[in-house]
Short mmCIF file of C-alpha atoms (C1' of nucleotides) in Angstrom, two decimals:
data_model
loop_
_atom_site.label_atom_id
_atom_site.label_comp_id
_atom_site.label_asym_id
_atom_site.label_seq_id
_atom_site.Cartn_x
_atom_site.Cartn_y
_atom_site.Cartn_z
CA MET A 1 147.88 96.17 291.84
CA PRO A 2 148.84 94.76 295.10
CA LYS A 3 151.38 92.44 295.73
CA ILE A 4 150.46 88.97 296.62
CA ALA A 5 151.31 88.92 300.58
CA GLU A 6 149.08 92.19 300.84
CA ILE A 7 145.99 90.31 299.18
CA LEU A 8 146.15 87.68 301.99
CA SER A 9 144.07 89.65 304.37
CA ASP A 10 140.53 90.73 304.87
CA ASP A 11 141.24 93.93 303.61
CA TYR A 12 140.87 92.35 299.66
CA GLU A 13 138.02 89.82 300.49
CA GLY A 14 135.59 89.91 297.67
CA LYS A 15 138.02 92.67 296.05
CA GLU A 16 138.87 92.14 291.99
CA VAL A 17 142.56 91.97 291.68
CA GLU A 18 145.33 91.01 288.99
CA ILE A 19 148.35 89.49 289.77
CA LYS A 20 151.50 88.56 288.19
CA GLY A 21 153.63 85.99 289.15
CA TRP A 22 155.16 81.96 288.84
CA ILE A 23 153.40 78.75 289.04
CA TYR A 24 154.39 77.33 292.47
CA ARG A 25 152.46 74.49 292.40
CA THR A 26 149.58 73.70 290.32
CA ARG A 27 147.02 70.33 290.31
CA SER A 28 143.87 69.89 288.09
CA SER A 29 140.53 68.03 289.56
CA GLY A 30 138.06 67.86 286.18
CA SER A 31 136.75 71.26 285.51
CA LEU A 32 139.15 73.05 288.11
CA VAL A 33 142.73 73.97 287.97
CA PHE A 34 144.42 74.82 291.24
CA VAL A 35 147.23 76.96 290.37
CA VAL A 36 149.45 78.52 293.32
CA VAL A 37 151.20 81.47 292.62
CA ARG A 38 154.20 83.31 294.40
CA ASP A 39 155.96 86.56 293.52
CA SER A 40 158.72 88.33 295.61
CA THR A 41 156.18 88.36 298.50
CA GLY A 42 154.39 85.38 298.67
CA VAL A 43 152.04 82.65 297.29
CA VAL A 44 148.28 82.43 297.12
CA GLN A 45 146.06 80.12 295.48
CA VAL A 46 144.40 80.71 292.25
CA THR A 47 141.33 78.97 291.57
CA VAL A 48 140.67 78.52 287.79
CA ASN A 49 137.10 77.25 286.99
CA LYS A 50 136.15 76.13 283.47
CA ASP A 51 132.89 77.73 283.26
CA ASP A 52 134.44 81.34 284.57
CA VAL A 53 137.28 82.06 282.37
CA PRO A 54 137.74 81.80 278.39
CA GLU A 55 138.41 78.65 276.76
CA LYS A 56 141.94 79.03 275.97
CA ASP A 57 142.97 80.79 279.33
CA PHE A 58 141.46 77.03 280.94
CA SER A 59 143.62 75.05 278.78
CA ASP A 60 146.56 76.75 279.59
CA ALA A 61 146.04 76.63 282.97
CA GLU A 62 145.67 73.00 282.85
CA LYS A 63 148.97 72.80 280.60
CA ALA A 64 151.02 75.26 282.37
CA LEU A 65 154.17 73.92 284.39
CA ILE A 66 155.91 74.63 287.49
CA GLU A 67 157.30 78.05 287.06
CA SER A 68 155.85 79.49 284.08
CA SER A 69 154.98 83.03 284.44
CA VAL A 70 151.17 84.25 284.87
CA ILE A 71 149.03 87.04 284.82
CA ALA A 72 145.87 86.38 286.55
CA LYS A 73 142.77 88.24 287.20
CA GLY A 74 139.73 87.35 289.52
CA THR A 75 137.96 88.06 293.03
CA VAL A 76 139.87 87.32 296.29
CA ALA A 77 137.45 85.10 298.73
CA LYS A 78 138.34 83.72 302.12
CA ASP A 79 138.28 79.94 301.98
CA GLU A 80 139.52 77.51 304.76
CA ARG A 81 140.75 74.86 302.03
CA ALA A 82 143.03 77.43 300.51
CA PRO A 83 146.80 77.28 301.36
CA GLY A 84 147.00 80.69 303.55
CA GLY A 85 143.59 80.96 303.80
CA TYR A 86 142.74 83.00 300.79
CA GLU A 87 142.20 82.57 297.19
CA ILE A 88 141.74 84.15 293.83
CA ARG A 89 138.65 82.59 292.29
CA ALA A 90 140.12 83.54 288.39
CA SER A 91 137.95 85.72 285.71
CA GLY A 92 140.98 85.47 283.47
CA PHE A 93 144.13 83.74 283.53
CA ASN A 94 146.99 84.59 281.05
CA VAL A 95 150.49 82.57 280.61
CA VAL A 96 153.13 84.76 279.67
CA GLY A 97 155.72 82.19 279.64
CA PHE A 98 155.42 78.74 279.29
CA ALA A 99 158.28 76.78 281.48
CA ASP A 100 159.82 73.97 280.70
CA LYS A 101 159.81 70.69 282.74
CA TYR A 102 160.98 72.01 285.91
CA PRO A 103 164.36 70.49 286.72
CA ILE A 104 163.76 70.77 290.26
CA THR A 105 160.92 68.94 292.25
CA LYS A 106 160.31 66.91 295.17
CA ASP A 107 163.44 64.72 295.58
CA GLN A 108 166.36 67.27 295.48
CA SER A 109 170.21 66.54 296.39
CA THR A 110 172.70 69.09 297.70
CA GLU A 111 174.69 69.07 294.58
CA LEU A 112 171.29 69.31 292.37
CA LEU A 113 170.47 72.63 293.86
CA LEU A 114 174.11 73.63 293.37
CA ASP A 115 173.91 72.91 289.76
CA GLN A 116 170.14 74.71 289.55
CA ARG A 117 171.30 77.45 291.34
CA HIS A 118 169.84 79.95 288.87
CA LEU A 119 167.08 78.58 289.34
CA TRP A 120 167.18 77.28 293.20
CA ILE A 121 167.67 80.94 294.19
CA ARG A 122 163.85 81.37 293.44
CA SER A 123 162.84 79.23 296.33
CA ARG A 124 160.84 80.79 299.36
CA LYS A 125 164.17 79.16 301.25
CA MET A 126 166.51 81.70 299.36
CA THR A 127 164.33 84.40 298.78
CA ASN A 128 163.78 85.10 302.18
CA VAL A 129 167.77 84.50 303.17
CA LEU A 130 168.17 87.02 300.24
CA LYS A 131 165.94 89.25 301.39
CA ILE A 132 167.96 89.26 305.17
CA ARG A 133 170.95 89.55 303.39
CA SER A 134 169.87 92.61 301.57
CA THR A 135 169.11 94.28 305.24
CA VAL A 136 172.55 93.20 306.34
CA PHE A 137 174.31 94.97 303.77
CA GLY A 138 172.03 98.10 304.19
CA ALA A 139 172.65 98.23 307.79
CA ILE A 140 176.63 97.97 307.06
CA HIS A 141 176.32 100.66 305.31
CA ASP A 142 173.44 103.08 307.71
CA TYR A 143 176.03 102.05 310.71
CA PHE A 144 179.49 103.68 309.25
CA ARG A 145 177.55 106.29 307.22
CA ASN A 146 176.13 107.63 310.72
CA ASN A 147 179.12 107.20 312.51
CA GLY A 148 180.70 109.52 310.86
CA TYR A 149 182.82 107.06 308.09
CA TRP A 150 183.68 107.45 304.41
CA GLU A 151 182.97 104.99 302.09
CA VAL A 152 185.96 104.09 300.04
CA GLN A 153 187.23 101.49 297.88
CA ALA A 154 190.58 99.37 297.11
CA PRO A 155 191.54 97.62 294.28
CA ILE A 156 190.64 94.30 293.68
CA LEU A 157 193.78 93.65 291.17
CA THR A 158 196.71 93.97 293.70
CA PRO A 159 200.58 93.41 293.46
CA SER A 160 200.81 92.35 297.00
CA MET A 161 199.50 90.22 299.78
CA VAL A 162 197.97 90.61 303.02
CA GLU A 163 197.34 87.15 304.57
CA GLY A 164 199.77 85.09 302.98
CA GLY A 165 201.11 83.86 299.26
CA SER A 166 199.52 80.54 299.01
CA THR A 167 195.83 81.98 299.38
CA LEU A 168 195.92 84.31 296.15
CA PHE A 169 194.24 83.58 293.33
CA LYS A 170 196.88 84.66 290.23
CA VAL A 171 195.87 86.89 287.68
CA ASP A 172 197.52 87.06 284.54
CA TYR A 173 197.66 91.19 283.67
CA TYR A 174 198.87 91.86 280.53
CA ASP A 175 201.94 88.67 280.99
CA LYS A 176 202.78 89.97 284.42
CA GLU A 177 201.70 87.85 287.76
CA ILE A 178 199.24 89.89 290.22
CA TYR A 179 196.76 88.98 292.47
CA LEU A 180 193.06 89.46 293.45
CA ALA A 181 192.70 91.10 297.08
CA GLN A 182 192.22 89.23 299.63
CA SER A 183 191.62 92.38 301.58
CA TRP A 184 191.97 96.07 301.41
CA GLN A 185 193.42 96.22 304.48
CA LEU A 186 197.05 97.25 303.03
CA TYR A 187 195.30 100.08 301.13
CA ALA A 188 192.92 101.13 304.13
CA GLU A 189 195.98 102.00 305.84
CA ALA A 190 197.53 104.79 303.65
CA MET A 191 193.77 105.88 302.97
CA VAL A 192 192.93 106.41 306.67
CA MET A 193 195.90 108.81 306.80
CA ALA A 194 193.41 111.26 304.53
CA LEU A 195 189.92 110.42 305.96
CA GLU A 196 190.45 109.39 309.65
CA LYS A 197 187.57 107.14 309.64
CA ILE A 198 186.74 104.73 306.50
CA TYR A 199 184.61 101.66 306.01
CA CYS A 200 184.22 99.63 302.43
CA ILE A 201 181.96 96.90 301.25
CA ALA A 202 183.90 94.56 298.88
CA PRO A 203 184.76 90.60 297.49
CA SER A 204 187.77 89.29 299.23
CA PHE A 205 189.24 86.37 297.44
CA ARG A 206 190.90 83.46 299.29
CA ALA A 207 192.36 80.55 297.12
CA GLU A 208 192.34 78.20 300.41
CA LYS A 209 191.75 74.40 299.24
CA PHE A 210 189.43 73.70 302.21
CA ARG A 211 186.07 72.44 302.25
CA THR A 212 184.12 73.48 304.78
CA THR A 213 180.78 75.16 305.59
CA ARG A 214 181.97 77.87 306.45
CA HIS A 215 184.43 79.07 303.69
CA LEU A 216 183.96 80.83 300.28
CA THR A 217 186.66 81.67 297.86
CA GLU A 218 184.60 84.36 296.94
CA TYR A 219 183.28 86.42 299.94
CA TRP A 220 181.68 89.75 300.77
CA HIS A 221 184.21 91.77 303.30
CA ALA A 222 183.07 94.67 305.14
CA GLU A 223 186.05 96.35 306.28
CA MET A 224 186.74 99.58 308.50
CA GLU A 225 190.08 101.27 309.68
CA ILE A 226 189.82 104.31 311.71
CA ALA A 227 192.62 106.32 313.13
CA TRP A 228 193.98 107.80 316.30
CA GLU A 229 192.36 104.86 317.99
CA GLY A 230 193.48 101.91 319.29
CA MET A 231 192.26 97.69 319.97
CA ASP A 232 189.83 98.41 322.10
CA GLU A 233 188.14 101.51 320.36
CA CYS A 234 187.82 98.87 317.28
CA ILE A 235 186.60 96.26 319.54
CA LYS A 236 183.44 98.70 320.50
CA GLU A 237 182.90 99.43 317.17
CA GLY A 238 182.90 96.03 316.05
CA GLU A 239 180.09 95.35 318.83
CA LYS A 240 178.02 98.33 317.73
CA LEU A 241 178.20 97.09 314.20
CA ILE A 242 176.92 93.28 314.82
CA SER A 243 174.15 94.83 317.24
CA HIS A 244 172.97 97.03 314.45
CA ILE A 245 172.92 94.54 312.14
CA CYS A 246 170.72 92.36 314.34
CA GLN A 247 168.17 94.68 315.70
CA THR A 248 167.88 96.26 311.88
CA VAL A 249 166.99 92.60 310.42
CA ALA A 250 164.63 91.76 313.76
CA GLU A 251 162.59 95.13 312.83
CA ARG A 252 162.70 94.61 309.29
CA ASN A 253 162.75 90.97 308.48
CA LEU A 254 160.17 89.40 310.68
CA PRO A 255 158.50 87.20 308.06
CA GLU A 256 161.74 86.04 306.70
CA LEU A 257 163.07 85.22 310.50
CA GLU A 258 159.77 83.45 310.76
CA ALA A 259 159.76 81.31 307.63
CA LEU A 260 163.73 80.81 308.95
CA LYS A 261 162.52 79.51 312.50
CA ARG A 262 164.56 82.44 314.02
CA ASP A 263 163.54 84.40 316.81
CA PRO A 264 163.49 87.84 316.73
CA GLU A 265 164.18 88.18 320.12
CA TYR A 266 167.42 86.28 319.95
CA LEU A 267 168.53 89.44 317.46
CA LYS A 268 167.39 91.62 319.78
CA SER A 269 169.50 90.51 322.60
CA GLN A 270 172.63 91.39 320.77
CA VAL A 271 173.98 94.19 322.23
CA PRO A 272 177.04 94.99 323.74
CA PRO A 273 179.25 94.57 325.83
CA PHE A 274 179.82 90.90 324.23
CA PRO A 275 181.99 88.53 326.47
CA ARG A 276 185.88 88.99 325.99
CA MET A 277 188.36 86.97 326.89
CA LYS A 278 192.16 86.89 326.25
CA TYR A 279 193.89 84.27 324.42
CA ASP A 280 195.73 83.36 327.91
CA GLU A 281 192.43 82.85 329.23
CA ALA A 282 191.15 80.61 326.92
CA ILE A 283 194.01 78.47 326.55
CA GLU A 284 193.75 77.80 330.12
CA MET A 285 189.84 77.11 329.69
CA LEU A 286 190.56 74.46 327.11
CA GLN A 287 193.03 72.98 329.06
CA LYS A 288 190.43 72.81 331.93
CA LYS A 289 188.07 71.30 329.61
CA GLY A 290 190.90 68.27 328.91
CA MET A 291 191.28 69.84 325.61
CA ASN A 292 195.01 69.12 324.36
CA VAL A 293 196.02 72.48 323.27
CA ASP A 294 199.36 74.04 323.95
CA TRP A 295 200.27 78.00 323.95
CA GLY A 296 201.69 79.82 320.58
CA LYS A 297 199.28 77.85 318.07
CA ASP A 298 195.93 79.69 316.75
CA LEU A 299 192.92 78.39 317.82
CA ARG A 300 191.13 75.67 315.91
CA THR A 301 187.40 75.66 314.71
CA LEU A 302 187.13 72.77 317.12
CA GLU A 303 188.64 75.13 319.96
CA GLU A 304 186.58 77.65 318.92
CA ARG A 305 183.68 75.76 319.37
CA ALA A 306 184.41 74.58 322.56
CA LEU A 307 185.31 77.90 323.90
CA MET A 308 181.67 78.93 323.08
CA GLY A 309 180.08 76.82 325.12
CA ASP A 310 177.04 78.50 326.51
CA PHE A 311 177.86 82.07 325.44
CA ASN A 312 174.32 83.50 323.12
CA LYS A 313 176.00 86.50 322.47
CA PRO A 314 179.78 86.71 320.01
CA LEU A 315 182.59 85.85 322.01
CA ILE A 316 185.66 88.58 321.78
CA VAL A 317 189.30 86.75 322.29
CA THR A 318 192.37 89.28 321.84
CA HIS A 319 195.81 88.93 322.68
CA TYR A 320 196.97 86.15 320.37
CA PRO A 321 200.69 85.01 320.26
CA LYS A 322 202.53 87.75 317.86
CA GLU A 323 204.52 84.99 316.24
CA ILE A 324 201.63 83.25 314.24
CA MET A 325 199.43 86.52 313.51
CA ALA A 326 200.07 88.66 310.45
CA PHE A 327 202.69 91.35 310.04
CA TYR A 328 200.84 94.14 310.54
CA LYS A 329 199.51 93.19 314.52
CA PRO A 330 201.40 95.06 316.74
CA ARG A 331 203.36 93.54 320.03
CA ASP A 332 201.47 94.67 322.98
CA PRO A 333 203.67 96.83 325.12
CA GLU A 334 202.44 94.71 328.31
CA ASN A 335 203.27 91.65 327.13
CA PRO A 336 205.72 91.52 323.71
CA ASP A 337 204.72 87.73 323.28
CA VAL A 338 201.13 88.56 322.24
CA ALA A 339 199.42 91.20 319.35
CA LEU A 340 196.92 93.84 320.02
CA CYS A 341 194.36 91.77 318.23
CA PHE A 342 191.37 90.18 317.97
CA ASP A 343 188.50 87.92 316.88
CA PHE A 344 184.71 87.91 317.37
CA ILE A 345 183.43 84.01 317.23
CA ALA A 346 180.04 83.89 316.32
CA PRO A 347 177.54 81.69 319.04
CA GLU A 348 175.71 78.77 317.14
CA ILE A 349 178.26 78.55 314.12
CA GLY A 350 181.43 78.72 316.50
CA ASP A 351 183.50 80.45 313.93
CA GLU A 352 184.90 83.73 313.48
CA ILE A 353 183.05 86.69 311.90
CA ILE A 354 185.44 89.59 312.68
CA GLY A 355 188.74 89.71 312.73
CA GLY A 356 190.99 92.96 313.73
CA SER A 357 193.81 94.72 315.37
CA GLU A 358 195.50 97.79 316.15
CA ARG A 359 198.08 98.22 313.16
CA ASP A 360 201.53 98.29 313.88
CA ALA A 361 203.41 101.73 313.79
CA ASP A 362 207.24 100.30 314.26
CA ILE A 363 207.97 100.10 310.50
CA LYS A 364 210.75 98.01 311.74
CA GLU A 365 208.87 95.67 313.29
CA ILE A 366 206.96 95.34 309.86
CA ILE A 367 209.93 94.83 308.07
CA LYS A 368 211.45 92.14 310.07
CA SER A 369 207.81 90.22 310.21
CA LEU A 370 207.80 90.65 306.50
CA GLU A 371 211.21 89.35 305.83
CA ARG A 372 211.15 86.33 308.08
CA GLU A 373 207.21 85.65 305.87
CA GLY A 374 209.89 85.58 302.76
CA GLU A 375 208.36 88.68 301.15
CA ASP A 376 209.53 90.69 298.61
CA ILE A 377 209.92 94.04 300.39
CA SER A 378 210.25 96.11 297.37
CA ARG A 379 206.19 95.42 296.52
CA TYR A 380 205.20 96.59 300.01
CA ASP A 381 207.52 99.82 299.85
CA TRP A 382 204.27 102.07 298.96
CA TYR A 383 202.68 100.78 302.13
CA LEU A 384 205.81 101.51 304.44
CA ASP A 385 205.10 105.15 303.33
CA SER A 386 202.06 105.29 305.59
CA ARG A 387 204.67 104.74 308.37
CA ARG A 388 207.55 106.81 306.86
CA PHE A 389 205.30 110.23 306.80
CA GLY A 390 203.45 111.26 309.97
CA SER A 391 202.33 107.86 311.09
CA VAL A 392 199.60 107.55 313.98
CA GLN A 393 197.58 105.10 315.95
CA HIS A 394 195.01 103.34 313.93
CA SER A 395 193.06 100.29 313.99
CA GLY A 396 190.49 98.16 311.54
CA PHE A 397 188.90 94.98 311.37
CA GLY A 398 187.05 93.01 308.81
CA MET A 399 184.27 91.17 309.43
CA GLY A 400 182.96 88.51 307.00
CA ILE A 401 179.58 89.65 305.60
CA GLU A 402 178.29 85.76 304.83
CA ARG A 403 179.16 84.41 307.85
CA VAL A 404 176.71 87.20 309.34
CA VAL A 405 174.29 86.01 307.31
CA GLN A 406 174.93 82.35 308.06
CA TRP A 407 174.61 83.02 311.81
CA ILE A 408 171.30 85.62 311.71
CA CYS A 409 169.60 83.14 309.16
CA GLY A 410 170.97 79.77 311.14
CA LEU A 411 171.80 78.21 307.86
CA GLU A 412 173.93 74.98 307.96
CA HIS A 413 176.17 76.12 305.32
CA ILE A 414 178.05 79.53 304.18
CA ARG A 415 177.16 78.84 300.46
CA ASP A 416 173.33 79.40 301.22
CA ALA A 417 174.15 82.92 302.27
CA ILE A 418 175.36 84.15 299.04
CA PRO A 419 172.94 83.82 295.62
CA PHE A 420 176.03 82.22 293.52
CA PRO A 421 178.64 80.18 295.81
CA ARG A 422 182.18 79.90 294.67
CA THR A 423 183.68 76.93 296.75
CA VAL A 424 186.61 74.91 295.77
CA ALA A 425 184.78 72.76 293.93
CA ARG A 426 182.16 74.88 292.47
CA TYR A 427 182.20 78.35 290.09
CA TYR A 428 179.16 77.05 287.86
CA PRO A 429 176.39 78.74 287.56
"C1'" U B 1 196.55 67.37 301.09
"C1'" C B 2 194.50 63.82 304.63
"C1'" C B 3 190.29 60.71 306.71
"C1'" G B 4 185.73 58.81 305.71
"C1'" G B 5 181.58 58.32 302.09
"C1'" U B 6 179.41 58.46 297.30
"C1'" G B 7 178.45 57.93 291.55
"C1'" U B 8 172.67 52.85 288.29
"C1'" A B 9 166.08 56.42 284.41
"C1'" G B 10 165.00 64.07 284.47
"C1'" C B 11 165.17 63.50 290.51
"C1'" U B 12 166.02 60.21 294.91
"C1'" C B 13 167.00 55.61 295.30
"C1'" A B 14 166.98 50.39 295.75
"C1'" G B 15 169.11 45.83 292.92
"C1'" A B 16 172.40 41.28 291.93
"C1'" G B 17 178.29 37.24 288.08
"C1'" G B 18 173.37 35.62 283.22
"C1'" U B 19 171.22 42.17 278.78
"C1'" A B 20 167.42 46.82 284.40
"C1'" G B 21 163.86 47.88 288.99
"C1'" A B 22 160.77 51.23 292.62
"C1'" G B 23 158.72 56.07 293.98
"C1'" C B 24 158.45 61.06 292.32
"C1'" G B 25 158.71 64.06 287.88
"C1'" C B 26 156.94 63.99 282.41
"C1'" U B 27 153.00 62.21 278.22
"C1'" U B 28 147.50 60.30 277.66
"C1'" G B 29 142.86 60.09 280.07
"C1'" A B 30 139.32 60.52 284.45
"C1'" C B 31 137.58 63.28 288.60
"C1'" U B 32 133.82 70.69 290.68
"C1'" G B 33 137.85 71.41 296.58
"C1'" U B 34 143.22 70.12 295.59
"C1'" U B 35 147.11 70.95 299.59
"C1'" A B 36 154.02 69.15 296.19
"C1'" A B 37 145.54 65.36 295.67
"C1'" U B 38 144.00 60.12 293.79
"C1'" C B 39 142.75 56.54 289.81
"C1'" A B 40 144.51 53.91 285.10
"C1'" A B 41 147.78 53.62 281.18
"C1'" G B 42 152.58 55.20 278.79
"C1'" A B 43 157.77 56.59 277.64
"C1'" U B 44 162.64 57.24 279.52
"C1'" G B 45 169.32 54.00 280.52
"C1'" U B 46 176.82 55.11 277.92
"C1'" C B 47 174.81 51.25 285.46
"C1'" G B 48 181.29 57.70 286.42
"C1'" C B 49 185.74 56.50 282.92
"C1'" U B 50 189.52 53.39 281.53
"C1'" G B 51 191.78 48.61 281.95
"C1'" G B 52 191.78 43.55 283.96
"C1'" U B 53 189.79 38.53 285.57
"C1'" U B 54 185.51 35.40 283.25
"C1'" C B 55 181.82 32.10 278.56
"C1'" G B 56 179.56 36.43 280.31
"C1'" A B 57 180.98 42.58 284.36
"C1'" U B 58 176.68 47.71 285.55
"C1'" C B 59 178.31 44.07 289.87
"C1'" C B 60 184.21 40.97 291.39
"C1'" C B 61 190.03 43.20 290.80
"C1'" A B 62 193.17 47.86 289.67
"C1'" G B 63 193.98 52.91 288.13
"C1'" C B 64 191.63 57.15 287.31
"C1'" C B 65 187.88 60.94 287.59
"C1'" G B 66 183.56 63.68 289.81
"C1'" C B 67 180.64 64.44 294.21
"C1'" C B 68 179.76 64.68 299.45
"C1'" G B 69 181.35 65.38 304.90
"C1'" G B 70 185.15 66.19 308.21
"C1'" A B 71 190.44 68.03 309.59
"C1'" G B 72 194.24 71.94 308.51
"C1'" C B 73 193.81 77.69 307.17
"C1'" C B 74 190.71 81.63 308.04
"C1'" A B 75 186.55 86.33 307.40
#
RNA sequence: UCCGGUGUAGCUCAGAGGUAGAGCGCUUGACUGUUAAUCAAGAUGUCGCUGGUUCGAUCCCAGCCGCCGGAGCCA
């Protein structure tokens, strides 16, 4: 049996069809009931005429509220009065499951939609986004698998940190305190010595207390690590990955992009090289714009957005000050004040979608940095072995998948890029 | 954590020191072309919580809590 999207064409005009779906809108007008039915592909109007269906079918059609599940049989007719231009004139209308009064109505608040998230994911907006999200995940796998990477997983329950202790979720592990992973990176640095080119898609957890339109406490992280390569090669991989994702979505999600009012040409234009600047240049540029920024501090959201200016591709900022960077980012041999690291800042949302670096090969530097951050070195001993047993140059990056989906879909808030968002204030449903 | 806003019917909101309102939704009825229709009738409340002022507080005051937006941090 055809899905609803297929029915909306001349091919089916005059044909008998059966559709399965859920009531999207319903109106009754005497002995005629108009039921708009949705399935995962679209919506179509079904007209139920009292004279054309069994009596029970008609009274059920009159009674059934929004989101009742139904199976309708009938003939497809072209009719300008129907939304979408086609409708099904019912010969049978079977209500599979009567719905309670639907809590989501015309008047909606953000909070209501979040409380009713399990129902709101049925909405057109959410299903469009979720379809694009699915393409994005698939495109990430395609890219890495087609380019010689092995997919390999790291534990979620971990004894050590990557990005700082205050942002760790603590877990009671048989009366011992361990943490939810913030990144697979430390394990990746061990595994890359075995498999050389690796990647992973996994959830990462950050217990940051920040409420913004671009933070989740649980988000999906696509990470890669390559041996024998430095920062430049890593950046190129990031550009190619982003480009591949955009091309794939532009190819496969035209109806969804249209519904979200996103131009596929914009996605197609996302091809390497992306604009690049060093942190030094960024600071200079910001100062010229009259912003009060000093060398040595991380760029804030405000500044990242100011930098984006008129760029319509991600902006790559490199060589941030070493002092403010995580312990595994190495000093630039040509300028010891800065690290061999980079961020991709997305246009429009003006926010980091990729962060990466070369990894420090100097075990003494790593230990020094960890000590400065007040870490217990013994918890990192296994990690330091990657430097003790045949260390080689290696690099990697992490991409926040929801931020990419947010950018591609043009979403105001990152929480709509994931079906059940977890933020500081929300863990239900 | 800081700054700003907000909390009243199922939902979106208005309201005033004297025991509560609209629209939508829901129920009932009418309607054979509706477009989250229209018309008529009906049901629906811990006015966020605690305390204070007052003859009387949902309204004024204090504290607390929830939520929303922004900032810091980061992907």
